[in-house]
CSV table of C-alpha atoms in Angstrom, one decimal:
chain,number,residue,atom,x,y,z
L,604,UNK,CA,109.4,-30.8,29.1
L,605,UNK,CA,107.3,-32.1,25.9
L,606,UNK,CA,103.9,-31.6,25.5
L,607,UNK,CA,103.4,-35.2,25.4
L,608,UNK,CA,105.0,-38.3,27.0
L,609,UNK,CA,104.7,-41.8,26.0
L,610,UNK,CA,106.6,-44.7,27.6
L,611,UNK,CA,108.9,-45.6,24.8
L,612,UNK,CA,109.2,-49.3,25.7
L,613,UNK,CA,109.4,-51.8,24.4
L,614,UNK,CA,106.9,-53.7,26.4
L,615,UNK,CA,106.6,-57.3,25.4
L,616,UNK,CA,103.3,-59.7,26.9
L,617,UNK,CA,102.1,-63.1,25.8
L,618,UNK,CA,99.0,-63.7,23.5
L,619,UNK,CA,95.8,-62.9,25.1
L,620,UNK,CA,96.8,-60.7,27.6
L,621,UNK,CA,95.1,-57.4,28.4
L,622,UNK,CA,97.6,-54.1,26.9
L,623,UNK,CA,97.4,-50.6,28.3
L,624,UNK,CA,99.2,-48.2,27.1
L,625,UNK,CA,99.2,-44.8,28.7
L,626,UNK,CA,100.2,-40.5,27.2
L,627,UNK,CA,100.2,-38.1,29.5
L,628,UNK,CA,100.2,-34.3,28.2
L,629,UNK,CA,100.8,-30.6,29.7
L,630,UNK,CA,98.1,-28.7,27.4
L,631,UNK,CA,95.0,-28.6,29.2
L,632,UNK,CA,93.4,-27.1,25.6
L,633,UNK,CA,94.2,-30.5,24.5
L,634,UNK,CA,90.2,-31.6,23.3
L,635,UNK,CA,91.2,-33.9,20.6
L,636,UNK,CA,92.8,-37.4,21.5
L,637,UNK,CA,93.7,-39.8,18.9
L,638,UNK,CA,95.7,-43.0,18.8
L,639,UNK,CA,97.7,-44.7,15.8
L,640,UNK,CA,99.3,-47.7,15.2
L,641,UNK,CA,102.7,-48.1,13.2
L,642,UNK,CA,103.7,-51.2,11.7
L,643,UNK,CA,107.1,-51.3,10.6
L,644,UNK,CA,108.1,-49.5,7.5
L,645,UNK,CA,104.4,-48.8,7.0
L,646,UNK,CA,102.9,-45.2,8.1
L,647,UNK,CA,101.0,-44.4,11.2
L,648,UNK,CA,96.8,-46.0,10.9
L,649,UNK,CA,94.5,-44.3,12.8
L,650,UNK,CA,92.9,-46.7,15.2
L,651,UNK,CA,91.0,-44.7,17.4
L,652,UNK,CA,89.8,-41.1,17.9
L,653,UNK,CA,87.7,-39.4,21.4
L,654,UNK,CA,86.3,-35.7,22.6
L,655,UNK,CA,86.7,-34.7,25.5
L,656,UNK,CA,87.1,-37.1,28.4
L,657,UNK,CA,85.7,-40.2,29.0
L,658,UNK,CA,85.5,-44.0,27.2
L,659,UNK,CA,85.3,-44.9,24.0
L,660,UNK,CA,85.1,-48.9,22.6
L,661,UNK,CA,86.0,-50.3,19.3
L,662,UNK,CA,86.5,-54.3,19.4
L,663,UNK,CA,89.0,-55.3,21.3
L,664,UNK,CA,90.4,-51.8,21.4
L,665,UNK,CA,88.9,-49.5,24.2
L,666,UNK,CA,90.5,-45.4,24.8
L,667,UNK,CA,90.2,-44.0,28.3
L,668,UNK,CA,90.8,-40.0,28.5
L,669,UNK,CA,91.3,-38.7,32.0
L,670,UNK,CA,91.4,-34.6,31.5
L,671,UNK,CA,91.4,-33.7,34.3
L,672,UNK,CA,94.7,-35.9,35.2
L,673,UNK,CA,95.6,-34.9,31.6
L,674,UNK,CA,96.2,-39.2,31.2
L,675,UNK,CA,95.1,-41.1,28.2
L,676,UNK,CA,95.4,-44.9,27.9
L,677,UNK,CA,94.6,-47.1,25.1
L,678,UNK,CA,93.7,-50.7,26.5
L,679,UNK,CA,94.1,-53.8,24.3
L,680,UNK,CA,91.8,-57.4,25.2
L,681,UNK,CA,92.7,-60.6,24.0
L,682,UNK,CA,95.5,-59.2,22.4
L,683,UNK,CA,97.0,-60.9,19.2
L,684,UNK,CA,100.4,-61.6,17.7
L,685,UNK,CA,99.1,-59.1,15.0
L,686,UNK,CA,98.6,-56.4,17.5
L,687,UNK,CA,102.8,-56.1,17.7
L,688,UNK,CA,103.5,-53.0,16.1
L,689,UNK,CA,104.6,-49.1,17.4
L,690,UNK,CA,101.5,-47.6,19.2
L,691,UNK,CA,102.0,-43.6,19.2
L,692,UNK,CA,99.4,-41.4,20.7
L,693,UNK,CA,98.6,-37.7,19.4
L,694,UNK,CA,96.2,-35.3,20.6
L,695,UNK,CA,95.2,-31.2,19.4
L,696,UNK,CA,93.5,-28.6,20.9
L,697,UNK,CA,91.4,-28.0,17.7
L,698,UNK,CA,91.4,-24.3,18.5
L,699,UNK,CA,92.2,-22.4,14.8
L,700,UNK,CA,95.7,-21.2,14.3
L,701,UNK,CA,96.7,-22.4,16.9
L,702,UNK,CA,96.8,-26.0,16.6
L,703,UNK,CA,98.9,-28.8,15.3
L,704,UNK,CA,98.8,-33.0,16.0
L,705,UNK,CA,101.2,-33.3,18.6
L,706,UNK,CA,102.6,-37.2,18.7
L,707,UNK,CA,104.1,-39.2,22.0
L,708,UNK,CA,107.4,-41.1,21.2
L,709,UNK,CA,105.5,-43.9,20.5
L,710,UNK,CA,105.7,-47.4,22.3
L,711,UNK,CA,106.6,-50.7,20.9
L,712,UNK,CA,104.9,-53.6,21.6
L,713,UNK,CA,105.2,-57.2,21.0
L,714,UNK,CA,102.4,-59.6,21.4
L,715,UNK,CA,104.6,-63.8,22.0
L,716,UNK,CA,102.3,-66.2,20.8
Y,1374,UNK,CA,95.5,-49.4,2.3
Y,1375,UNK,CA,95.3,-45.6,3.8
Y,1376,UNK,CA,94.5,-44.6,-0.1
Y,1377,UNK,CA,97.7,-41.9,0.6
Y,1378,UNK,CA,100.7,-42.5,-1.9
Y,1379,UNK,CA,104.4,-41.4,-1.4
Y,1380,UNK,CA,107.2,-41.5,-3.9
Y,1381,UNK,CA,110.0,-42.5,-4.1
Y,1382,UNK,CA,109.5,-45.1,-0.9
Y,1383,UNK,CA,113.6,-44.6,-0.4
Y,1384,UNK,CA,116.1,-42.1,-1.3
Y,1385,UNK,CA,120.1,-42.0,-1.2
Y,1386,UNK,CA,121.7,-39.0,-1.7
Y,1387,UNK,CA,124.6,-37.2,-0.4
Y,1388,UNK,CA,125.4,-34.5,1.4
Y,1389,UNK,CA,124.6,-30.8,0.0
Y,1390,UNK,CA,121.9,-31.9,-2.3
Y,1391,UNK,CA,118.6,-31.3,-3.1
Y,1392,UNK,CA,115.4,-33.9,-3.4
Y,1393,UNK,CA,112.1,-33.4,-4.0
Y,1394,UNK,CA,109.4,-35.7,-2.4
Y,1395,UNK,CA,105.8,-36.5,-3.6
Y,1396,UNK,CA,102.3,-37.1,-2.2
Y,1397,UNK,CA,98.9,-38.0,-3.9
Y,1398,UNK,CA,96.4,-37.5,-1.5
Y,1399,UNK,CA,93.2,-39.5,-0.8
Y,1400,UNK,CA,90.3,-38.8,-3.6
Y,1401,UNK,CA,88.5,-36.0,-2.0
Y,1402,UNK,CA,90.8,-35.1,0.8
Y,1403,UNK,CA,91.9,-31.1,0.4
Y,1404,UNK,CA,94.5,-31.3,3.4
Y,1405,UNK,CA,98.0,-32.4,2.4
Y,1406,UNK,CA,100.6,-32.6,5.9
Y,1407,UNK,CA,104.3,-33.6,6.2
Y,1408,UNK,CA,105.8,-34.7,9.2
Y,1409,UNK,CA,109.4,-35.7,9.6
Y,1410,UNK,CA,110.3,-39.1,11.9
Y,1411,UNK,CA,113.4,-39.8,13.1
Y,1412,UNK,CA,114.5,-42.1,16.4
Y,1413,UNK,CA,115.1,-39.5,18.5
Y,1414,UNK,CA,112.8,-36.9,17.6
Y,1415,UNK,CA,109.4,-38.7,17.1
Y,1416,UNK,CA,106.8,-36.9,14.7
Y,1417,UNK,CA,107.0,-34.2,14.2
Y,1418,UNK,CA,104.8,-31.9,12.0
Y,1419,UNK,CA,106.5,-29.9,9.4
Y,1420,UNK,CA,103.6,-27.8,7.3
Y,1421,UNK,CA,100.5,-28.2,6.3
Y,1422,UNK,CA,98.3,-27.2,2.8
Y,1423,UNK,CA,94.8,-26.7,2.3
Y,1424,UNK,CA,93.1,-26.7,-1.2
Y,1425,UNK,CA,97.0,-25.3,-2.8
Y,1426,UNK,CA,97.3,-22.7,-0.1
Y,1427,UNK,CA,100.2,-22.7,3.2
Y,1428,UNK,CA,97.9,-23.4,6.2
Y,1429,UNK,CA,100.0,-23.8,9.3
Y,1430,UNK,CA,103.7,-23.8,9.8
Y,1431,UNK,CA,105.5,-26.8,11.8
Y,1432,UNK,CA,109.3,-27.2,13.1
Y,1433,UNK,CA,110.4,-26.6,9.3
Y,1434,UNK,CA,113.9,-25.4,8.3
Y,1435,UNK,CA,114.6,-22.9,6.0
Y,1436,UNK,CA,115.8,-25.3,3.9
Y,1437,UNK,CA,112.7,-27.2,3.5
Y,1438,UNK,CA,109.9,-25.8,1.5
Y,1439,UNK,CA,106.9,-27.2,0.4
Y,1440,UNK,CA,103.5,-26.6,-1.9
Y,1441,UNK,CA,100.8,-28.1,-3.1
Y,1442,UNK,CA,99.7,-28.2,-6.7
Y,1443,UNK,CA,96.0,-27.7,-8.1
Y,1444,UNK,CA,95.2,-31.1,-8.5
Y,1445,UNK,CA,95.9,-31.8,-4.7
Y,1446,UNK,CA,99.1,-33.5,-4.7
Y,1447,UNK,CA,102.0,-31.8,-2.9
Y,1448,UNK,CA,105.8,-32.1,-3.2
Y,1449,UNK,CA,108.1,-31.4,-0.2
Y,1450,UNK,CA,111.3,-29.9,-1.7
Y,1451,UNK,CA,114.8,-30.4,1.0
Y,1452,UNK,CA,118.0,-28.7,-0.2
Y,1453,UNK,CA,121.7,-28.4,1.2
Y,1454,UNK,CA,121.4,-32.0,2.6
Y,1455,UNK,CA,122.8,-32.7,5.8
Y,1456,UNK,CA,123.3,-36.0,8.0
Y,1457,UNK,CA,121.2,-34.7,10.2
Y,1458,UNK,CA,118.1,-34.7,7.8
Y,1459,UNK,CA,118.2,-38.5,7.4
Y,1460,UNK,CA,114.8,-40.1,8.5
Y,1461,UNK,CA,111.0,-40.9,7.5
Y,1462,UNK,CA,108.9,-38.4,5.9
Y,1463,UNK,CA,105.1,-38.8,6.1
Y,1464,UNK,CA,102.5,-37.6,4.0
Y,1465,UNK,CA,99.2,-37.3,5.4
Y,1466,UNK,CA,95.6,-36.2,4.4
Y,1467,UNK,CA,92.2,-34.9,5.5
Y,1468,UNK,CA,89.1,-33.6,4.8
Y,1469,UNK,CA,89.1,-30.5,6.1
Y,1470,UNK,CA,91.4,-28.0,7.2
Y,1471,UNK,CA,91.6,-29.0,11.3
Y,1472,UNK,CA,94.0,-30.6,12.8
Y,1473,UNK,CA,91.0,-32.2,14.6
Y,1474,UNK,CA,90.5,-34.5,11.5
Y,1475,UNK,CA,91.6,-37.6,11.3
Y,1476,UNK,CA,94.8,-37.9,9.1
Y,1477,UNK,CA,95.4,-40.5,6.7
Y,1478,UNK,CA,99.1,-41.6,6.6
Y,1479,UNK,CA,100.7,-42.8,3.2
Y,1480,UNK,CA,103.6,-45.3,3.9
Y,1481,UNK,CA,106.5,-42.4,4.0
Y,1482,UNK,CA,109.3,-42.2,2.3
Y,1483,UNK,CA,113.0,-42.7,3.6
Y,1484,UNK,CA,115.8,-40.5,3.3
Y,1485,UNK,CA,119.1,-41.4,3.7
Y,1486,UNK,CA,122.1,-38.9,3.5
Y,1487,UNK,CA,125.7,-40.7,2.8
């Protein structure tokens, strides 16, 4: 089983509709949540990073952490045709020597106008 | 623009040889990472470098080796090619030396084994 599972997609919705995108993980020292977005032939962008559990809001761009379900979602409002891109979550315990970035499979969305 | 550069962006090269990819990190960042992406595998980290020294240690074959030269930018060295070893290869950078930093992504470069 990996560490961390991602619903590869694709998942395709029409403009303005609300995205969520979900990871689910095994670590429970996982403290660390992050997600990136991949456009193609470009390199991952950090869009969003959390502690711990709980919400955290950016724009249009909002990241839920459930520990305790070990479930993290990324939710997208109004999204845009410029939203369409890979979508890969990652998360770390942060504990020294004993950590790495662990990525999902990433999943690809596409926004119709 | 993540402020990360990678060259070459793409590579060609056959089976058996060896090629040597490089990274300039971010002004200021001491923390160089590689990670290898391929279809089937995802991300996944290969090693990282702190300030010219091997911090932490990924899914990295023997035949991958890596370092990190004093004025920050690192090279990832991959010898006795195989098909197999055909994907992206990321460069990223940090601050620090956690993996709880957020890592700055330069645009990869691809590798493709004939």
């Amino acid at each position: 089983q990996k560490e961390v599972e991602q619903d590869p997609g694709p998942l395709s919705v029409p403009e303005g509709a609300i995205v969520s995108l979900n990871c689910t993980y095994s670590n429970s020292a996982f403290q660390y949540f992050m997600w990136y977005r991949q456009y193609s032939r470009k390199g991952p962008e950090l869009l969003m990073y959390t502690y711990s559990s709980g919400n955290k809001e950016d724009g249009r761009f909002t990241a839920q952490v459930d520990k305790s379900s070990k479930y993290i979602s990324l939710f997208i409002r109004d999204s845009q045709p410029s939203d369409s891109a890979t979508y890969l979550c990652a998360m770390t315990s942060g504990i020294q020597g004993a950590q790495k970035l662990v990525f999902g499979q990433g999943t690809r969305l596409t926004i119709n106008p | 623009d993540s402020g990360v550069t990678q060259t070459p962006k793409h590579l060609i090269t056959a089976t058996g040889q060896r090629v040597t990819l490089r990274c300039s990190p971010r002004s200021g960042d001491l923390s160089v990472y590689w990670y290898q992406q391929s279809l089937d595998q995802g991300l996944q980290f290969l090693i990282q470098y702190y300030n010219g020294e091997e911090r932490a240690k990924g899914n990295i074959l023997e035949r991958f080796s890596a370092q990190q030269f004093p004025d920050l930018h690192s090279e990832l060295n991959l010898s006795s090619l195989e098909l197999g070893d055909s994907a992206l290869y990321f460069c990223a950078s940090s601050v620090g030396q956690g993996f709880n930093q957020p890592q700055h992504f330069g645009d990869g470069t691809r590798l493709s084994i004939l």
